[in-house]
């Protein structure tokens, strides 16, 4: 999927090629990828020699690389020992492994720092496989309180993303998430870290087979991360909305929650994808939804992460328009439906036939009149009872507390204590953690 996105971006030629090469050269100037920078310079200026600054920098990089390699050779040899490899696999924690290395190989704390610096230099040179390997050892040996531990975890995640190792990258993503959630840093720093993780996670979620489920779980149902999106990066709603619309298995269950969030943030962020949902599920404006669907196609074609979802999104968006339209009509003209779906009448009829054939639609087609006749879809009494009794326990508890308070059966202190307990139970049932429910309000104030 990542290759498809890169290929689509390259062949569309949205930007001037020379401007792209200049931007790439500027970006490479802050790294140690000197050979790559020289290749870009040759493409830009084929008649010129490599700049003296690049040649001098290359010599500096090679010299430093040899120096770091000499410092880490003995460390690497230790980790290549079969006994050390077995110990790494069997050790319960980093402290146990460090004690073993100290006892058997006279391993010192300074060696971990040396390995970290070597891994960082390798990353700046573009050797991501070596970086991931070295940072793995650094992460195992360092205690979480060490100043380089969090950086090592971020570096390992970045290396796996750049190597497109999506399974390992997902593991590292979850590890970084746990570190942020349990680090005990102040609210502002935690918000910044979560914002970074949200953006980095897009590479993983839009390439991993289970990514569309994972993005919903993290962005929509993790209160801390939803607050971070609402506070710092509401543009991420575009990717959450796309994940929901293209997720056939969970779409109906989560659409209502997604619509609420989009409504709340509509004053700070809008794009054709979120506006499509607003038109369809808030305003019931089918003409507006049709127009936004056309705009969505342009947006997805030019979005690095979403270009691979284009066909899937259009197909599912049309189905949502059709399903919503069918809820309020019993008999629908195929010509009118084709107009709503941006299709020709013949294409619309074939599309509906396929839906009926795949048992996804209770309807019949009257070809003579050019109509689609919908079947009745009565809601079962069991489902009606479930809908009516949602949150009934909590509401009953709060009502009882209010009655007791007015009747004076409890002191003020007791009532407030019980009330707080009820609220905490309510937030826990929603998955909220203590203090996180008010994070966004605190930051905004």
Short mmCIF file of C-alpha atoms in Angstrom, two decimals, residues 61-284:
data_model
loop_
_atom_site.label_atom_id
_atom_site.label_comp_id
_atom_site.label_asym_id
_atom_site.label_seq_id
_atom_site.Cartn_x
_atom_site.Cartn_y
_atom_site.Cartn_z
CA UNK A 61 31.06 11.34 8.10
CA UNK A 62 33.33 8.49 6.98
CA UNK A 63 35.93 9.39 9.63
CA UNK A 64 33.38 9.55 12.43
CA UNK A 65 31.71 6.33 11.26
CA UNK A 66 35.03 4.46 11.40
CA UNK A 67 35.69 5.86 14.87
CA UNK A 68 32.29 4.76 16.18
CA UNK A 69 32.67 1.34 14.57
CA UNK A 70 36.00 0.86 16.35
CA UNK A 71 34.37 1.81 19.68
CA UNK A 72 31.45 -0.58 19.23
CA UNK A 73 33.22 -3.59 17.67
CA UNK A 74 33.82 -5.24 21.06
CA UNK A 75 30.21 -4.55 22.12
CA UNK A 76 28.79 -6.07 18.92
CA UNK A 77 30.98 -9.16 19.35
CA UNK A 78 29.56 -9.67 22.84
CA UNK A 79 26.00 -9.62 21.55
CA UNK A 80 26.90 -12.07 18.78
CA UNK A 81 27.98 -14.70 21.32
CA UNK A 82 25.57 -17.70 21.31
CA UNK A 83 25.33 -17.70 25.10
CA UNK A 84 24.41 -14.00 25.09
CA UNK A 85 21.75 -14.62 22.45
CA UNK A 86 20.22 -17.36 24.60
CA UNK A 87 20.33 -15.12 27.64
CA UNK A 88 18.58 -12.33 25.74
CA UNK A 89 15.76 -14.71 24.84
CA UNK A 90 15.38 -16.07 28.38
CA UNK A 91 15.95 -12.96 30.52
CA UNK A 92 12.89 -11.63 32.28
CA UNK A 93 14.09 -8.04 32.30
CA UNK A 94 16.97 -5.80 31.28
CA UNK A 95 18.48 -5.68 34.76
CA UNK A 96 18.95 -9.45 34.78
CA UNK A 97 20.58 -9.35 31.34
CA UNK A 98 22.85 -6.46 32.35
CA UNK A 99 23.99 -8.32 35.47
CA UNK A 100 24.80 -11.38 33.35
CA UNK A 101 26.82 -9.30 30.86
CA UNK A 102 28.63 -7.50 33.68
CA UNK A 103 29.57 -10.76 35.37
CA UNK A 104 30.60 -12.73 32.29
CA UNK A 105 31.90 -10.03 29.93
CA UNK A 106 32.68 -7.07 32.21
CA UNK A 107 29.96 -5.06 30.49
CA UNK A 108 29.63 -1.42 31.65
CA UNK A 109 26.91 1.23 31.50
CA UNK A 110 29.11 3.39 29.26
CA UNK A 111 28.93 0.67 26.60
CA UNK A 112 25.15 1.12 26.34
CA UNK A 113 25.60 4.84 25.77
CA UNK A 114 28.23 4.12 23.11
CA UNK A 115 25.86 1.72 21.35
CA UNK A 116 23.08 4.33 21.50
CA UNK A 117 25.31 6.98 19.89
CA UNK A 118 26.35 4.51 17.17
CA UNK A 119 22.71 3.61 16.47
CA UNK A 120 21.80 7.30 16.23
CA UNK A 121 24.63 7.93 13.78
CA UNK A 122 23.58 4.93 11.68
CA UNK A 123 20.03 6.33 11.56
CA UNK A 124 21.34 9.67 10.29
CA UNK A 125 23.26 7.76 7.61
CA UNK A 126 20.11 5.93 6.47
CA UNK A 127 21.06 2.46 7.75
CA UNK A 128 17.69 1.68 9.34
CA UNK A 129 18.14 -2.08 9.71
CA UNK A 130 21.33 -1.59 11.72
CA UNK A 131 19.67 1.15 13.76
CA UNK A 132 16.73 -1.10 14.66
CA UNK A 133 19.07 -3.91 15.73
CA UNK A 134 21.25 -1.73 17.94
CA UNK A 135 18.35 0.16 19.47
CA UNK A 136 16.73 -3.14 20.39
CA UNK A 137 19.70 -3.94 22.64
CA UNK A 138 19.76 -0.39 23.99
CA UNK A 139 16.07 -0.55 24.85
CA UNK A 140 16.48 -3.90 26.61
CA UNK A 141 19.47 -2.80 28.69
CA UNK A 142 18.38 0.71 29.66
CA UNK A 143 15.98 1.29 32.57
CA UNK A 144 12.82 3.27 31.65
CA UNK A 145 14.06 6.16 33.80
CA UNK A 146 17.17 6.67 31.65
CA UNK A 147 17.25 9.86 29.54
CA UNK A 148 17.88 7.87 26.32
CA UNK A 149 15.23 5.19 26.86
CA UNK A 150 12.28 7.04 25.31
CA UNK A 151 14.44 8.29 22.43
CA UNK A 152 15.56 4.71 21.76
CA UNK A 153 11.92 3.57 21.58
CA UNK A 154 11.00 6.37 19.17
CA UNK A 155 14.08 5.63 17.04
CA UNK A 156 13.23 1.92 16.88
CA UNK A 157 9.67 2.75 15.78
CA UNK A 158 10.91 5.15 13.10
CA UNK A 159 13.37 2.57 11.76
CA UNK A 160 10.70 -0.13 11.47
CA UNK A 161 8.36 2.28 9.67
CA UNK A 162 11.09 3.26 7.19
CA UNK A 163 11.83 -0.44 6.56
CA UNK A 164 8.07 -1.07 6.14
CA UNK A 165 8.11 -3.82 8.78
CA UNK A 166 4.51 -3.23 9.78
CA UNK A 167 4.06 -6.05 12.30
CA UNK A 168 7.15 -5.05 14.27
CA UNK A 169 6.26 -1.37 13.85
CA UNK A 170 2.85 -2.03 15.41
CA UNK A 171 4.51 -3.68 18.42
CA UNK A 172 6.83 -0.68 18.81
CA UNK A 173 3.91 1.71 18.39
CA UNK A 174 2.04 0.04 21.25
CA UNK A 175 5.20 0.06 23.37
CA UNK A 176 5.66 3.81 22.88
CA UNK A 177 1.97 4.35 23.62
CA UNK A 178 2.26 2.49 26.92
CA UNK A 179 5.33 4.52 27.84
CA UNK A 180 3.52 7.80 27.17
CA UNK A 181 0.40 6.73 29.06
CA UNK A 182 2.37 5.54 32.11
CA UNK A 183 5.29 7.96 32.13
CA UNK A 184 3.80 10.33 34.69
CA UNK A 185 4.91 13.44 32.76
CA UNK A 186 2.90 16.67 32.95
CA UNK A 187 -0.28 16.98 30.90
CA UNK A 188 1.20 19.32 28.29
CA UNK A 189 4.20 17.08 27.53
CA UNK A 190 1.96 14.00 27.38
CA UNK A 191 -0.33 15.85 24.94
CA UNK A 192 2.64 16.67 22.71
CA UNK A 193 3.89 13.05 22.78
CA UNK A 194 0.43 11.71 21.92
CA UNK A 195 0.15 14.15 19.03
CA UNK A 196 3.43 12.86 17.59
CA UNK A 197 2.31 9.27 18.04
CA UNK A 198 -1.02 9.95 16.29
CA UNK A 199 0.77 11.24 13.21
CA UNK A 200 3.40 8.47 13.15
CA UNK A 201 0.70 5.84 13.58
CA UNK A 202 -0.85 6.75 10.21
CA UNK A 203 2.06 5.00 8.46
CA UNK A 204 1.34 1.82 10.41
CA UNK A 205 -2.46 1.88 10.39
CA UNK A 206 -2.81 2.49 6.65
CA UNK A 207 -0.43 -0.36 5.80
CA UNK A 208 -1.22 -2.97 8.46
CA UNK A 209 -4.01 -5.50 7.62
CA UNK A 210 -5.87 -4.65 10.85
CA UNK A 211 -5.14 -0.95 10.65
CA UNK A 212 -8.72 0.20 10.03
CA UNK A 213 -9.87 -1.44 13.24
CA UNK A 214 -6.88 -0.20 15.21
CA UNK A 215 -7.27 3.41 14.11
CA UNK A 216 -10.88 3.39 15.30
CA UNK A 217 -9.95 1.87 18.65
CA UNK A 218 -7.17 4.40 19.27
CA UNK A 219 -8.53 7.62 17.78
CA UNK A 220 -12.22 7.28 18.63
CA UNK A 221 -12.39 5.19 21.81
CA UNK A 222 -9.22 6.16 23.67
CA UNK A 223 -10.24 9.42 25.44
CA UNK A 224 -6.67 10.73 25.78
CA UNK A 225 -6.02 10.38 22.06
CA UNK A 226 -9.41 11.71 21.03
CA UNK A 227 -8.72 14.75 23.23
CA UNK A 228 -5.32 15.17 21.57
CA UNK A 229 -6.95 15.10 18.13
CA UNK A 230 -9.61 17.62 19.15
CA UNK A 231 -7.07 19.93 20.82
CA UNK A 232 -3.98 19.72 18.59
CA UNK A 233 -4.73 18.06 15.24
CA UNK A 234 -8.42 17.96 14.19
CA UNK A 235 -7.27 17.29 10.60
CA UNK A 236 -6.72 13.68 11.71
CA UNK A 237 -10.53 13.33 11.60
CA UNK A 238 -10.13 12.90 7.83
CA UNK A 239 -8.26 9.63 8.37
CA UNK A 240 -10.52 8.43 11.16
CA UNK A 241 -13.59 9.08 9.00
CA UNK A 242 -12.09 7.20 6.06
CA UNK A 243 -11.25 4.25 8.31
CA UNK A 244 -14.84 4.12 9.59
CA UNK A 245 -16.47 4.41 6.16
CA UNK A 246 -14.29 1.65 4.67
CA UNK A 247 -14.67 -0.66 7.67
CA UNK A 248 -17.64 -2.82 6.71
CA UNK A 249 -17.55 -4.95 9.84
CA UNK A 250 -17.79 -2.14 12.42
CA UNK A 251 -19.18 0.80 10.47
CA UNK A 252 -22.76 0.69 11.70
CA UNK A 253 -21.68 0.37 15.34
CA UNK A 254 -19.31 3.34 15.36
CA UNK A 255 -20.90 5.78 12.91
CA UNK A 256 -23.04 7.43 15.58
CA UNK A 257 -19.98 8.13 17.77
CA UNK A 258 -18.03 9.44 14.78
CA UNK A 259 -20.84 11.80 13.78
CA UNK A 260 -20.89 13.29 17.28
CA UNK A 261 -17.15 14.03 17.15
CA UNK A 262 -17.36 15.53 13.65
CA UNK A 263 -20.23 17.76 14.77
CA UNK A 264 -18.28 18.92 17.81
CA UNK A 265 -15.22 19.83 15.74
CA UNK A 266 -16.99 21.20 12.67
CA UNK A 267 -16.24 24.77 13.76
CA UNK A 268 -12.45 24.12 13.76
CA UNK A 269 -11.99 21.67 10.90
CA UNK A 270 -13.85 20.68 7.74
CA UNK A 271 -12.89 18.86 4.59
CA UNK A 272 -14.94 17.03 1.93
CA UNK A 273 -14.66 13.70 3.76
CA UNK A 274 -16.02 14.96 7.09
CA UNK A 275 -18.56 17.19 5.31
CA UNK A 276 -19.81 14.14 3.42
CA UNK A 277 -20.72 12.54 6.75
CA UNK A 278 -22.33 15.79 7.97
CA UNK A 279 -24.47 16.08 4.82
CA UNK A 280 -25.58 12.47 5.01
CA UNK A 281 -26.16 11.89 8.74
CA UNK A 282 -26.80 15.35 10.20
CA UNK A 283 -28.47 17.39 7.44
CA UNK A 284 -29.83 14.47 5.37
#
